[in-house]
Short mmCIF file of C-alpha atoms and ligand atoms in Angstrom, two decimals:
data_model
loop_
_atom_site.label_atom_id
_atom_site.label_comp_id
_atom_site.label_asym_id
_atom_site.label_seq_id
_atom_site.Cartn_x
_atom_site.Cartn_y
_atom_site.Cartn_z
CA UNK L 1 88.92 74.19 94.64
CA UNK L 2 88.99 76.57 91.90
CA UNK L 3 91.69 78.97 91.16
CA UNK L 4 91.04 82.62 91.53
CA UNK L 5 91.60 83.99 88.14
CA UNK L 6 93.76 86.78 89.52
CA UNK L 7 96.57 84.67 90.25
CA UNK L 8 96.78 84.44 86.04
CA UNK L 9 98.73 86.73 83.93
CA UNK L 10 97.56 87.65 81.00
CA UNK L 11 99.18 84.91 78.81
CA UNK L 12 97.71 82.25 80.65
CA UNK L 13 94.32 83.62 80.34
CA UNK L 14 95.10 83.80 76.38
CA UNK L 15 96.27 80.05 76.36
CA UNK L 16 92.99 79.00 78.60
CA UNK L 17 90.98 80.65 75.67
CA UNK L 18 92.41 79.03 72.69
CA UNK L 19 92.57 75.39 74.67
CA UNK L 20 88.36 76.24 75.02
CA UNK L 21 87.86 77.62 71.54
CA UNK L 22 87.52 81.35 72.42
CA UNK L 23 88.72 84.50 70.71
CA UNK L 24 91.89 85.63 71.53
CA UNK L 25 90.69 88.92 72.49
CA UNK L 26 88.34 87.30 74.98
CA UNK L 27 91.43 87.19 77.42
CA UNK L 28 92.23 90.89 77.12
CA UNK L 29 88.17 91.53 78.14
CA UNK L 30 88.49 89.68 81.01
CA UNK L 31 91.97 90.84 81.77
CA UNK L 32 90.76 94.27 82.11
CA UNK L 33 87.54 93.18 83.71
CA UNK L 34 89.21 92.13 86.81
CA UNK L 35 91.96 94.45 87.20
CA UNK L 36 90.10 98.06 85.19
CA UNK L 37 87.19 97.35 87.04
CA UNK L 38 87.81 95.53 89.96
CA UNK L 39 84.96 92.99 88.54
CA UNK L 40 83.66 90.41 90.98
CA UNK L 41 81.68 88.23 89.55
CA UNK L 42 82.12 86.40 85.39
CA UNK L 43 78.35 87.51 85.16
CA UNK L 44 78.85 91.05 85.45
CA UNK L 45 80.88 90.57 82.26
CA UNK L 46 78.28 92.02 79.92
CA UNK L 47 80.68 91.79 76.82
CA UNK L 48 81.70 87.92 77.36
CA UNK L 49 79.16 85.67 75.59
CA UNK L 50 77.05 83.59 77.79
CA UNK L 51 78.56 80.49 77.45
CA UNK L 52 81.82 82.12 77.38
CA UNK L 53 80.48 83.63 80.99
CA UNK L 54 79.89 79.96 81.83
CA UNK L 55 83.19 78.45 80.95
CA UNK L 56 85.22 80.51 82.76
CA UNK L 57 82.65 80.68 86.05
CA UNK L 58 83.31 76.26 85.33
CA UNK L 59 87.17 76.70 85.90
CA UNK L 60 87.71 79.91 87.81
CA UNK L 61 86.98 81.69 91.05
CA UNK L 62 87.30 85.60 92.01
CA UNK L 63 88.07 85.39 95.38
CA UNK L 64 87.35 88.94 96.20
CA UNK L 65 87.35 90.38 99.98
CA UNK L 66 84.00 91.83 101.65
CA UNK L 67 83.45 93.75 104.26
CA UNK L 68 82.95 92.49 107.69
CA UNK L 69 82.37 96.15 109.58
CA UNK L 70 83.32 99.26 109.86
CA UNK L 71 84.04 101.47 112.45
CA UNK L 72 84.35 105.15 112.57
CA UNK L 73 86.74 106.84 114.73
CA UNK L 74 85.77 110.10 116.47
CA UNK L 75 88.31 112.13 114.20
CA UNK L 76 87.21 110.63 111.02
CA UNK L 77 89.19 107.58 110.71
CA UNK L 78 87.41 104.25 109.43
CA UNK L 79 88.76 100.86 110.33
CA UNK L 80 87.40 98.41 107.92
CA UNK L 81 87.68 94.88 108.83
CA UNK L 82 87.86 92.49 105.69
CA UNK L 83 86.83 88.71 105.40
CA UNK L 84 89.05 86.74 103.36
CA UNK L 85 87.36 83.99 101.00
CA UNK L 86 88.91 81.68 103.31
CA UNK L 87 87.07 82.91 106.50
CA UNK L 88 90.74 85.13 107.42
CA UNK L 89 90.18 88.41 108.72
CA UNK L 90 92.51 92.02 107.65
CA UNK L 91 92.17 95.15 108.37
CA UNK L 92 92.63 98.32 106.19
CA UNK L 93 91.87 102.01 107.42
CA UNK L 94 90.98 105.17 105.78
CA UNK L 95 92.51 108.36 107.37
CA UNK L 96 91.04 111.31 106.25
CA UNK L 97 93.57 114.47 106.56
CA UNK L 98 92.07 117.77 104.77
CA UNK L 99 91.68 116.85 101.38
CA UNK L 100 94.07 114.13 101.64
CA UNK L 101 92.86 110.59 102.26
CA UNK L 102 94.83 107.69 102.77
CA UNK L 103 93.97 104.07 102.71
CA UNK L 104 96.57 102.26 105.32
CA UNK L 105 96.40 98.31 104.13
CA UNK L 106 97.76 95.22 104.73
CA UNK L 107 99.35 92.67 103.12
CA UNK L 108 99.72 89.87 105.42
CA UNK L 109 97.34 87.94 107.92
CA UNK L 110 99.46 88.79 111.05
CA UNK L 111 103.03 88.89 110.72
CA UNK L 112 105.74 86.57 111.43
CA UNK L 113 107.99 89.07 112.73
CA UNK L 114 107.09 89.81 116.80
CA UNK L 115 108.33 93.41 117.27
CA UNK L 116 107.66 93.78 121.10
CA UNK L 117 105.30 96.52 120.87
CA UNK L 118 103.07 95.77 117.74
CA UNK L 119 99.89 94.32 118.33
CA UNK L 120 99.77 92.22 115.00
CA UNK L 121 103.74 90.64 116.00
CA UNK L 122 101.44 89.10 118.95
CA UNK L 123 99.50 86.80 116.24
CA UNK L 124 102.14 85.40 114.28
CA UNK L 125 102.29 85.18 110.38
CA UNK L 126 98.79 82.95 109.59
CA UNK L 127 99.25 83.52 105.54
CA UNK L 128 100.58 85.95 102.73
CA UNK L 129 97.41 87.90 101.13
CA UNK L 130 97.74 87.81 97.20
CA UNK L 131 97.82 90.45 95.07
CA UNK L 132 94.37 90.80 94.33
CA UNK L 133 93.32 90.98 98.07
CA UNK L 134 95.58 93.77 98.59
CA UNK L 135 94.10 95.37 95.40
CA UNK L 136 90.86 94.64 96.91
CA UNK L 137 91.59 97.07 100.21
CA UNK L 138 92.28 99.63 97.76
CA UNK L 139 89.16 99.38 95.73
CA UNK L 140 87.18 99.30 98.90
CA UNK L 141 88.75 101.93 100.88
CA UNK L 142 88.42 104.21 97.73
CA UNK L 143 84.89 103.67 97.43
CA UNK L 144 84.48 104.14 101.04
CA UNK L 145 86.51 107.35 101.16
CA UNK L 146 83.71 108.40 97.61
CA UNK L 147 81.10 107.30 99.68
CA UNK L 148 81.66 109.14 103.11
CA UNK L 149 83.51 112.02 102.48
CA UNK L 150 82.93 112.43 98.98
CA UNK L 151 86.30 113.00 97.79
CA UNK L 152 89.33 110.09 95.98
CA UNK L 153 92.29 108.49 97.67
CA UNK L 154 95.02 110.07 97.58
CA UNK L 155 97.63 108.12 99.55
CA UNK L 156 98.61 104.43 99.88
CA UNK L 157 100.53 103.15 102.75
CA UNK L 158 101.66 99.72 103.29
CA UNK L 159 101.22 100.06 106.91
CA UNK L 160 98.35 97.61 108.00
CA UNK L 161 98.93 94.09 109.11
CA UNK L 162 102.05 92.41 107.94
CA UNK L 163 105.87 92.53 106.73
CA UNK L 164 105.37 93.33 102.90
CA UNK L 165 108.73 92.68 102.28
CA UNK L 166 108.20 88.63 103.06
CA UNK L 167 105.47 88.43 100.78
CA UNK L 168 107.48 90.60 98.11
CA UNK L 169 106.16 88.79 94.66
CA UNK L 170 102.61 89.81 95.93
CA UNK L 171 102.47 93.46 97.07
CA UNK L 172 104.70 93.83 93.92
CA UNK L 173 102.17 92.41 91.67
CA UNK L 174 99.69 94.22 93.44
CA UNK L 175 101.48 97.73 93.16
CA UNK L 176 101.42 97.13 89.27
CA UNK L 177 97.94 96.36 89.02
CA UNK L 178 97.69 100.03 91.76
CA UNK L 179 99.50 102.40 89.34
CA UNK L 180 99.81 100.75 85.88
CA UNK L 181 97.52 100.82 83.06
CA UNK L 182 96.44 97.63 83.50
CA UNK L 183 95.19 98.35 86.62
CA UNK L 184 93.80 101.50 88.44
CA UNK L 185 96.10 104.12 87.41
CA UNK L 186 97.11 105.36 90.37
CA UNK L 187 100.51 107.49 90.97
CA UNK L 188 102.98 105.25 91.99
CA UNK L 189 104.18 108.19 93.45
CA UNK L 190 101.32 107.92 96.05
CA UNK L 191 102.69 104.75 97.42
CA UNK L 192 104.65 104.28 100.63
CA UNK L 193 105.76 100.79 101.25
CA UNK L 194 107.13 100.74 105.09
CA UNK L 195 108.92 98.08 106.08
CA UNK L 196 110.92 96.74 109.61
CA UNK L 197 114.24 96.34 107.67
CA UNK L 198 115.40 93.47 105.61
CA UNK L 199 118.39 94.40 103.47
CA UNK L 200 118.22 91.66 101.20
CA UNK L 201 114.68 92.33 100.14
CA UNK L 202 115.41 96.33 100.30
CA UNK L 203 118.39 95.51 97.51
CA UNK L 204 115.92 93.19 95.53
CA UNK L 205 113.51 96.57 95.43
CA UNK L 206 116.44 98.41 94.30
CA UNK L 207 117.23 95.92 91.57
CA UNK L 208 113.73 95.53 90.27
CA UNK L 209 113.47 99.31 90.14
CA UNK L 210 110.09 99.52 92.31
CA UNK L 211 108.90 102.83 91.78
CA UNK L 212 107.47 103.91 95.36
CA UNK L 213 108.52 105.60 98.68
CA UNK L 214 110.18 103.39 100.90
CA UNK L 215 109.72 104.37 104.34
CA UNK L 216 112.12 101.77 107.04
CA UNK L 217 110.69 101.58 110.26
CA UNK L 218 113.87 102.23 112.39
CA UNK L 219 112.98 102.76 115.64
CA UNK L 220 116.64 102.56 117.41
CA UNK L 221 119.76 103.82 116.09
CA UNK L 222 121.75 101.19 118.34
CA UNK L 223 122.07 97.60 118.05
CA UNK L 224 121.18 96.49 120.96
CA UNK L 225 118.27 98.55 121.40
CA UNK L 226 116.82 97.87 118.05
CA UNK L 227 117.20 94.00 118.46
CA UNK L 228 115.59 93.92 121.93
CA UNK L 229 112.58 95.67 120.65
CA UNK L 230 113.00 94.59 116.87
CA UNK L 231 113.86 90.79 116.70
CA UNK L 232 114.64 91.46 112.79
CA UNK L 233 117.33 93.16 114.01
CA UNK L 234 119.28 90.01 114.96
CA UNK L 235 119.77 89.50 110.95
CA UNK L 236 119.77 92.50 109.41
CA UNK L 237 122.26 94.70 111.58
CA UNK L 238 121.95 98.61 111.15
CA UNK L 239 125.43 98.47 108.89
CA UNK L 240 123.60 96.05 106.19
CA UNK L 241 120.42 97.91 106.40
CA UNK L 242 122.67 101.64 105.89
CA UNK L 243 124.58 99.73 103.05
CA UNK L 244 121.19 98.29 101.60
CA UNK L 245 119.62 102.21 101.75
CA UNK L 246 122.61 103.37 100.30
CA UNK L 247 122.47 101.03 97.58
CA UNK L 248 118.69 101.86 97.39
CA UNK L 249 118.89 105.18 97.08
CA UNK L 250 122.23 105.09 94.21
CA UNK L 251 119.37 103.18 91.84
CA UNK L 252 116.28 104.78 92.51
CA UNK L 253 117.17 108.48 94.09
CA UNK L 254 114.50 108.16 96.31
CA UNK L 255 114.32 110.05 99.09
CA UNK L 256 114.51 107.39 102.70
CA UNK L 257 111.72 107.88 105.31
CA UNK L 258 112.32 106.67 108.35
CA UNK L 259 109.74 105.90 111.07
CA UNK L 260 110.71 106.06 114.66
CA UNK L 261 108.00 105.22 117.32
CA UNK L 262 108.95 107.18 120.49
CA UNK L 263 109.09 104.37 123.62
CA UNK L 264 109.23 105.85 127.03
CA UNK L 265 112.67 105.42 128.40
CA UNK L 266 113.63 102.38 125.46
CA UNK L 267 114.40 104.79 122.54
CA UNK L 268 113.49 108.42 123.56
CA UNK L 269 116.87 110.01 124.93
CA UNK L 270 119.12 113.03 123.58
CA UNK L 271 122.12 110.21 123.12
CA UNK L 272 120.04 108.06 121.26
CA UNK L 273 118.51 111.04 119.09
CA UNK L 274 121.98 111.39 118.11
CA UNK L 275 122.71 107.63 117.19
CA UNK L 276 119.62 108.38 114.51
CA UNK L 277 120.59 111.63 112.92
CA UNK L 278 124.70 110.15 112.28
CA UNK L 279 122.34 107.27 111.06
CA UNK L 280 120.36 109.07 108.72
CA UNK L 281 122.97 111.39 107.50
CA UNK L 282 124.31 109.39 104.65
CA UNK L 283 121.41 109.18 102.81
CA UNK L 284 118.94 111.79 101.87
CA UNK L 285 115.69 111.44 103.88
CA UNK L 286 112.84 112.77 106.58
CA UNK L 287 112.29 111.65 109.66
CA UNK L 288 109.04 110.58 111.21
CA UNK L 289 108.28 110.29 114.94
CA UNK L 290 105.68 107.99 115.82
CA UNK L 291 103.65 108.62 118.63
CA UNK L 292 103.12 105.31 120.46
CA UNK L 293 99.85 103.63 120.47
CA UNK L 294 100.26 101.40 123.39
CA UNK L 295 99.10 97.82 122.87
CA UNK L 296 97.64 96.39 126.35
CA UNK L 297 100.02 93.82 127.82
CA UNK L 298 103.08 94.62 125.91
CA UNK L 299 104.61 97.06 128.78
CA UNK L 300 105.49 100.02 126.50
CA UNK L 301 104.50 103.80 126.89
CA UNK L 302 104.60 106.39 125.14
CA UNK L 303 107.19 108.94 125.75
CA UNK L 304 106.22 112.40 127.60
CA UNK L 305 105.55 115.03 125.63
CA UNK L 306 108.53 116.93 127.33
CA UNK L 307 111.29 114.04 126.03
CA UNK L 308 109.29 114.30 122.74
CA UNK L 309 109.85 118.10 122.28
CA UNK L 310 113.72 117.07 122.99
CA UNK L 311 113.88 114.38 120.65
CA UNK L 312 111.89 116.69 117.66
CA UNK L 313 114.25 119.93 118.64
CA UNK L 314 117.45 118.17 118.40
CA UNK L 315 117.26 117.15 115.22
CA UNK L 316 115.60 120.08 114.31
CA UNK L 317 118.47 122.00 115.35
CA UNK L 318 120.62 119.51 113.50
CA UNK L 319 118.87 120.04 110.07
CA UNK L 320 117.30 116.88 109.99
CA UNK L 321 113.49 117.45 108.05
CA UNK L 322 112.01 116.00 110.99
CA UNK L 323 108.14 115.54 111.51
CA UNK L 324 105.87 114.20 114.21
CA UNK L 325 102.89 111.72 113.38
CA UNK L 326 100.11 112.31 115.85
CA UNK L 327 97.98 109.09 116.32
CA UNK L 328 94.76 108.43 114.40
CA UNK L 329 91.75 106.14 115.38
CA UNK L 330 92.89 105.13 118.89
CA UNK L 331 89.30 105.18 120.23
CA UNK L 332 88.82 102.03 117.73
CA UNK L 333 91.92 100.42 117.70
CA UNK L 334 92.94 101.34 113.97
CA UNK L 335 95.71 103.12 115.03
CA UNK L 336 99.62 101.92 113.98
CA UNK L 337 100.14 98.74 115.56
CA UNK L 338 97.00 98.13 116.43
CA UNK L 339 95.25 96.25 114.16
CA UNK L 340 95.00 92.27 115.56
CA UNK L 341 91.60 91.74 114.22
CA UNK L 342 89.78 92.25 118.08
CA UNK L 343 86.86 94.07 117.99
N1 SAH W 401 105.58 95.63 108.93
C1 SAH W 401 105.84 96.91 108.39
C2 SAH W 401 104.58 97.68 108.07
C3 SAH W 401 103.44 97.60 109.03
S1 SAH W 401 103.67 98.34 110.61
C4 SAH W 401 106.75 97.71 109.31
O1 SAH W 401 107.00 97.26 110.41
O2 SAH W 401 107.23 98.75 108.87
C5 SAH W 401 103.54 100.09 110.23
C6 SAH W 401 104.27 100.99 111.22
O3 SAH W 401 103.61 101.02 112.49
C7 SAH W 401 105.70 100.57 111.50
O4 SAH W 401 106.57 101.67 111.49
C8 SAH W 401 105.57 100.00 112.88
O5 SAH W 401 106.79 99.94 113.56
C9 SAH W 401 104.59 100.94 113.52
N2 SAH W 401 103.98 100.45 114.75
C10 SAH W 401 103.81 99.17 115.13
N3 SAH W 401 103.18 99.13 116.33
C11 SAH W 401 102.96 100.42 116.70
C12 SAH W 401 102.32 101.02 117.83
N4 SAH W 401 101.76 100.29 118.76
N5 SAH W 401 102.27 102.37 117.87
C13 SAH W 401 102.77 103.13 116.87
N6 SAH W 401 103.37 102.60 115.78
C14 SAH W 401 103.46 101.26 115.70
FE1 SF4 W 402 105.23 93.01 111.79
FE2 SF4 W 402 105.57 95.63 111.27
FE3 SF4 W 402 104.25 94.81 113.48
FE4 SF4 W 402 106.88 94.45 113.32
S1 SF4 W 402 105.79 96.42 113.35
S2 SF4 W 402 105.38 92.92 114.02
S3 SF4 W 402 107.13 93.99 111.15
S4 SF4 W 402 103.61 94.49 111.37
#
């Protein structure tokens, strides 16, 4: 099988031109081909010679996503479901909010890690996307956000299918080729990576100086809450993943986010609203409730709006920047936790 080009960096691409007697520059063309323009295809390379055009269409593949369908939710949300070149399926979704318009992608095909109330945890991990796939979902939920509602992206959030923290070299390659030069220029600032806690990886971040929001997807301020529902938990215990924050945030000064999905009588008391604001209070950071999309056969609701309304005042009253996500696109199943690739 041929290699998908993408998977190059940009000296190999200069050595593959020299070993077939091309032009140096010729690698910088095609370089920005593929990651300026999102290219598919060697023959849309107008400025490549022919038979350059043919040598590298010999040796190399672009293994670009395409759309499968779409699906538009009554408020506004599209679910796109992708076809990978190997027949996989992802999903990606485009919320619209105002003038704001986020593209939710994934970077995995299912997940590995089984949190008890996510619909993708019921597939298991089938394989890591690479970095071009993920750049892919960007490109097309951009032009699908032009195309519909007329107006850019605005947001990215690593909140689709997957753990992007176990497929770090990846959705790190793929952020660069997001925000850099080389790539689409986006703000880094515009990217939220959220992920279901694994200090190592969160320290690795820190170390390689990742320039985007982190948001951890928390869920239970006690142990043995957060490992019942979160099996990740078993590993990563909430002093590591406090320490790993902290550590976080003394490198980067990033603000924390941290996502808390609201489970009917698992998560939603006063006492355990407490547990999370003395968790949250050593590092600077926001809150985000989750209202619960329930996932059929998992046995979780979501928690009345009366225990929500506790669980947003007390840590109101406590000073805690506290917000409440409503659910988007439940009518199609493109809301959080949702996406398993069923129609
Ligand atoms: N794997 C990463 C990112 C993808 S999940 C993570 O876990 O953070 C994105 C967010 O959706 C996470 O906060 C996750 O806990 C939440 N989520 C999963 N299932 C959900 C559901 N059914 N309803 C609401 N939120 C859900
Ligand atoms: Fe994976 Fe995130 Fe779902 Fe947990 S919540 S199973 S980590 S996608």
């Amino acid at each position: 099988m041929k290699r998908d080009i993408r998977e190059l960096s940009i000296e190999d691409i200069g050595k593959f031109c020299e070993e077939h007697s091309m032009r140096r520059y010729v690698s910088n063309q095609v370089y920005s081909w593929i990651w300026n323009n999102a290219c598919s295809s060697f023959s849309d390379m107008s400025n490549l010679s022919k038979k350059n055009r043919e040598i590298f269409c010999e040796h190399f593949s672009i293994n670009k996503i395409t759309e499968d369908y779409h699906e538009k939710s009554n408020d506004g949300t599209i679910k796109i479901k992708f076809k990978l070149f190997d027949g996989n399926f992802v999903e990606g979704v485009l919320i619209p909010q105002d003038k704001r318009m986020t593209a939710c992608i994934s970077s995995q095909v299912g997940c590995s890690l089984s949190c008890k109330f996510c619909a993708t945890g019921t597939i298991g991990r089938i394989r890591n996307l690479t970095a071009g796939e993920i750049y892919d979902q960007v490109v097309a939920i951009s032009d699908k956000s032009k195309e519909v509602y007329d107006l850019p992206l605005t947001n990215i959030v690593f909140m689709g299918m997957g753990e992007p923290l176990l497929n770090y070299k990846n959705v790190i390659r793929s952020i660069h080729f997001i925000t850099s030069e080389e790539g689409l220029q986006m703000s880094y600032k515009r990217v939220t990576l959220s992920t279901s806690g694994i200090a190592k990886m969160i320290r690795r971040l820190a170390d390689d100086k990742v320039k985007v929001n982190l948001a951890l997807s928390l869920h239970a301020a006690s142990e043995e809450i957060r490992n019942e529902i979160m099996p990740i938990g078993d590993s990563n215990s909430l002093d590591d993943l406090r320490d790993s924050l902290k550590y976080y945030f003394s490198k980067t000064k990033n603000k924390i986010t941290y996502e808390y999905v609201l489970l009917k009588d698992v998560n939603d008391s006063i006492s355990e609203a407490e547990k999370l604001y003395k968790f949250t209070k050593h590092i600077p950071s926001k809150v985000n409730l989750i209202e619960y999309n329930p996932v059929e056969g998992l046995g979780f609701k979501k928690s009345s709006q009366e225990n929500t309304d506790a669980f947003v005042n007390f840590l109101d009253n406590k000073g805690i920047n506290v917000g409440i996500r409503r659910s988007r696109g439940k009518d199609i199943n493109a809301a959080c936790g949702q996406l398993a690739n069923k129609k």
